[in-house]
Coordinates of N, CA and C in Angstrom, one line a residue:
X1 N -15.6 -7.9 -9.0 CA -15.6 -9.3 -8.8 C -16.2 -9.6 -7.4
X2 N -17.0 -10.6 -7.3 CA -17.6 -10.9 -6.0 C -16.6 -11.7 -5.2
X3 N -16.6 -11.4 -3.9 CA -15.6 -12.1 -3.0 C -15.8 -13.6 -2.9
X4 N -17.1 -14.0 -3.0 CA -17.3 -15.5 -2.9 C -16.6 -16.2 -4.1
X5 N -16.6 -15.6 -5.3 CA -15.9 -16.2 -6.4 C -14.4 -16.1 -6.3
X6 N -13.9 -15.0 -5.8 CA -12.5 -14.8 -5.5 C -12.0 -15.8 -4.5
X7 N -12.7 -15.8 -3.3 CA -12.3 -16.6 -2.2 C -12.3 -18.1 -2.6
X8 N -13.2 -18.6 -3.4 CA -13.2 -20.0 -3.8 C -12.3 -20.3 -5.0
X9 N -11.5 -19.3 -5.5 CA -10.8 -19.6 -6.7 C -9.5 -20.3 -6.5
X10 N -9.0 -20.4 -5.2 CA -7.7 -21.0 -4.9 C -6.5 -20.0 -5.1
X11 N -6.8 -18.8 -5.6 CA -5.8 -17.8 -5.8 C -5.6 -17.0 -4.5
X12 N -4.3 -16.9 -4.1 CA -4.0 -16.2 -2.8 C -3.6 -14.8 -3.1
X13 N -3.6 -14.3 -4.3 CA -3.2 -12.9 -4.6 C -4.4 -12.0 -4.7
X14 N -4.7 -11.3 -3.6 CA -5.8 -10.4 -3.5 C -5.2 -9.0 -3.4
X15 N -5.7 -8.1 -4.3 CA -5.2 -6.7 -4.3 C -6.0 -5.8 -3.3
X16 N -5.3 -5.0 -2.6 CA -6.0 -4.0 -1.7 C -6.7 -3.0 -2.5
X17 N -8.0 -2.7 -2.2 CA -8.7 -1.7 -3.0 C -8.3 -0.3 -2.7
X18 N -8.6 0.6 -3.6 CA -8.2 2.0 -3.4 C -8.8 2.6 -2.1
X19 N -10.0 2.3 -1.8 CA -10.6 2.9 -0.6 C -9.8 2.5 0.7
X20 N -9.1 1.4 0.7 CA -8.3 1.0 1.8 C -6.9 1.6 1.8
X21 N -6.5 2.1 0.7 CA -5.2 2.8 0.6 C -5.3 4.3 0.9
X22 N -6.3 4.9 0.4 CA -6.5 6.3 0.5 C -6.2 6.9 1.9
X23 N -6.7 6.2 3.0 CA -6.5 6.8 4.4 C -5.0 6.9 4.7
X24 N -4.1 6.2 4.1 CA -2.7 6.3 4.4 C -2.0 7.6 3.9
X25 N -2.6 8.3 3.0 CA -2.0 9.5 2.4 C -1.8 10.5 3.5
X26 N -2.7 10.6 4.5 CA -2.6 11.7 5.5 C -1.4 11.5 6.4
X27 N -0.8 10.3 6.4 CA 0.4 10.0 7.3 C 1.7 10.2 6.5
X28 N 1.6 10.4 5.2 CA 2.9 10.6 4.4 C 3.1 12.1 4.2
X29 N 4.4 12.5 4.2 CA 4.7 13.8 3.8 C 4.6 14.0 2.3
X30 N 4.5 15.2 1.8 CA 4.3 15.3 0.4 C 5.6 14.9 -0.3
X31 N 5.5 14.5 -1.6 CA 6.7 14.1 -2.4 C 7.7 15.3 -2.4
X32 N 9.0 15.1 -2.6 CA 9.6 13.8 -3.0 C 9.9 12.9 -1.8
X33 N 9.4 11.7 -1.8 CA 9.6 10.7 -0.8 C 9.7 9.4 -1.5
X34 N 10.5 8.5 -1.0 CA 10.6 7.2 -1.6 C 10.0 6.2 -0.7
X35 N 9.1 5.4 -1.2 CA 8.3 4.4 -0.5 C 8.7 3.0 -1.0
X36 N 9.0 2.1 -0.1 CA 9.2 0.7 -0.4 C 8.0 -0.1 -0.2
X37 N 7.5 -0.8 -1.2 CA 6.4 -1.7 -1.0 C 6.9 -3.1 -1.2
X38 N 7.3 -3.8 -0.1 CA 8.1 -5.0 -0.1 C 7.3 -6.3 -0.6
X39 N 6.0 -6.2 -0.7 CA 5.2 -7.3 -1.0 C 4.4 -7.1 -2.3
X40 N 4.8 -6.1 -3.1 CA 4.0 -5.7 -4.2 C 4.7 -5.8 -5.6
X41 N 3.9 -6.2 -6.6 CA 4.4 -6.1 -8.0 C 4.1 -4.8 -8.5
X42 N 4.5 -4.5 -9.8 CA 4.2 -3.3 -10.4 C 2.7 -3.1 -10.7
X43 N 2.0 -4.2 -10.6 CA 0.5 -4.1 -10.8 C -0.2 -3.8 -9.5
X44 N 0.4 -3.7 -8.4 CA -0.2 -3.3 -7.1 C -0.8 -1.9 -7.2
X45 N -2.0 -1.8 -6.6 CA -2.6 -0.5 -6.5 C -1.8 0.4 -5.5
X46 N -1.1 -0.2 -4.5 CA -0.2 0.7 -3.7 C 0.8 1.4 -4.6
X47 N 1.4 0.6 -5.4 CA 2.5 1.1 -6.3 C 1.9 2.2 -7.2
X48 N 0.8 1.8 -7.9 CA 0.2 2.7 -8.9 C -0.3 4.0 -8.3
X49 N -1.0 3.9 -7.2 CA -1.6 5.1 -6.6 C -0.5 6.0 -5.9
X50 N 0.5 5.4 -5.3 CA 1.5 6.2 -4.7 C 2.3 7.0 -5.8
X51 N 2.5 6.3 -6.9 CA 3.2 6.9 -8.1 C 2.3 8.0 -8.7
X52 N 1.0 7.8 -8.8 CA 0.1 8.8 -9.3 C 0.2 10.1 -8.4
X53 N 0.5 9.9 -7.2 CA 0.5 11.1 -6.3 C 1.9 11.7 -6.2
X54 N 2.8 11.2 -7.0 CA 4.2 11.8 -7.2 C 5.3 11.2 -6.3
X55 N 5.0 10.1 -5.7 CA 6.0 9.4 -4.9 C 6.9 8.5 -5.7
X56 N 8.1 8.3 -5.3 CA 9.0 7.3 -5.9 C 8.7 6.0 -5.2
X57 N 8.4 4.9 -5.9 CA 8.1 3.7 -5.3 C 9.0 2.6 -5.7
X58 N 9.5 1.8 -4.8 CA 10.3 0.6 -5.0 C 9.4 -0.6 -4.7
X59 N 9.1 -1.3 -5.7 CA 8.2 -2.5 -5.6 C 9.1 -3.8 -5.6
X60 N 9.0 -4.6 -4.6 CA 9.6 -5.9 -4.6 C 8.6 -7.0 -4.3
X61 N 8.8 -8.1 -4.9 CA 7.8 -9.2 -4.7 C 8.6 -10.6 -4.8
X62 N 8.2 -11.5 -4.1 CA 8.8 -12.8 -4.1 C 8.7 -13.5 -5.5
X63 N 7.6 -13.2 -6.2 CA 7.5 -13.7 -7.6 C 8.6 -13.2 -8.5
X64 N 9.2 -12.1 -8.2 CA 10.3 -11.6 -9.0 C 11.7 -12.0 -8.4
X65 N 11.7 -12.9 -7.5 CA 12.9 -13.4 -6.8 C 13.4 -12.5 -5.7
X66 N 12.5 -11.6 -5.2 CA 12.9 -10.7 -4.1 C 12.1 -11.1 -2.9
X67 N 12.7 -12.0 -2.1 CA 12.1 -12.5 -0.9 C 12.4 -11.5 0.2
X68 N 11.4 -11.0 0.8 CA 11.4 -10.0 1.9 C 12.4 -10.4 3.0
X69 N 12.4 -11.7 3.3 CA 13.2 -12.2 4.4 C 14.7 -12.4 4.0
X70 N 15.0 -12.3 2.7 CA 16.3 -12.6 2.2 C 17.1 -11.5 1.6
X71 N 16.4 -10.4 1.3 CA 17.0 -9.3 0.6 C 17.3 -8.1 1.6
X72 N 18.3 -7.3 1.2 CA 18.6 -6.1 2.0 C 17.6 -5.1 1.6
X73 N 17.1 -4.4 2.6 CA 16.1 -3.3 2.3 C 16.7 -2.2 1.5
X74 N 16.0 -1.7 0.5 CA 16.5 -0.6 -0.3 C 16.5 0.7 0.4
X75 N 17.2 1.6 0.0 CA 17.2 3.0 0.6 C 15.9 3.6 0.3
X76 N 15.1 3.9 1.4 CA 13.8 4.5 1.2 C 13.5 5.3 2.4
X77 N 12.4 6.2 2.3 CA 12.0 7.0 3.4 C 10.9 6.3 4.2
X78 N 10.0 5.5 3.5 CA 8.9 4.8 4.2 C 8.8 3.4 3.6
X79 N 8.3 2.5 4.4 CA 8.0 1.1 4.0 C 6.6 0.8 4.3
X80 N 5.9 0.3 3.3 CA 4.5 -0.1 3.5 C 4.6 -1.6 3.8
X81 N 4.2 -2.0 5.0 CA 4.1 -3.4 5.4 C 2.7 -3.7 5.7
X82 N 1.9 -3.8 4.7 CA 0.5 -4.1 4.8 C 0.3 -5.4 4.0
X83 N -0.1 -6.5 4.6 CA -0.3 -7.7 3.9 C -1.3 -8.6 4.5
X84 N -1.8 -9.5 3.8 CA -2.7 -10.5 4.2 C -2.0 -11.8 4.0
X85 N -1.9 -12.6 5.1 CA -1.2 -13.9 5.0 C -2.1 -14.8 4.1
X86 N -1.5 -15.3 3.1 CA -2.2 -16.2 2.2 C -2.7 -17.4 2.9
X87 N -3.9 -17.9 2.5 CA -4.5 -19.0 3.3 C -3.6 -20.3 3.1
X88 N -2.9 -20.4 2.0 CA -2.0 -21.6 1.9 C -0.9 -21.5 3.0
X89 N -0.4 -20.3 3.3 CA 0.6 -20.2 4.3 C 0.1 -20.5 5.7
X90 N -1.2 -20.2 5.9 CA -1.8 -20.6 7.2 C -1.8 -22.1 7.3
X91 N -2.2 -22.7 6.2 CA -2.2 -24.2 6.3 C -0.9 -24.8 6.5
X92 N 0.1 -24.2 5.9 CA 1.5 -24.8 6.0 C 2.1 -24.5 7.4
X93 N 1.7 -23.4 8.0 CA 2.3 -23.1 9.3 C 1.5 -23.8 10.5
X94 N 0.4 -24.4 10.1 CA -0.5 -25.0 11.2 C -1.4 -24.0 11.8
X95 N -1.4 -22.7 11.4 CA -2.3 -21.7 11.9 C -3.7 -22.0 11.5
X96 N -4.6 -21.8 12.3 CA -6.0 -21.9 11.9 C -6.8 -20.7 12.6
X97 N -7.7 -20.1 11.8 CA -8.5 -19.0 12.4 C -9.9 -19.4 12.7

């Protein structure tokens, strides 16, 4: 999908591509390790790719009623906190780039 079409869609849900996730592997010990992805649904490539490599992944997302700022962190070895602030949030907070 071309970024100009995605960017103009009004959708703030952008998935991180595999080439941007792969460099993280070298910083993780081999499984068994539990990784918490606090901003990810089960459809996230973070979740899918970490699981393919044998990691246990806990995926939480606000769309599932799991607000990062309101829930207790699950027991895990690592947390992926990689996110892009949605453009709507920038507008609401008064932030401009």
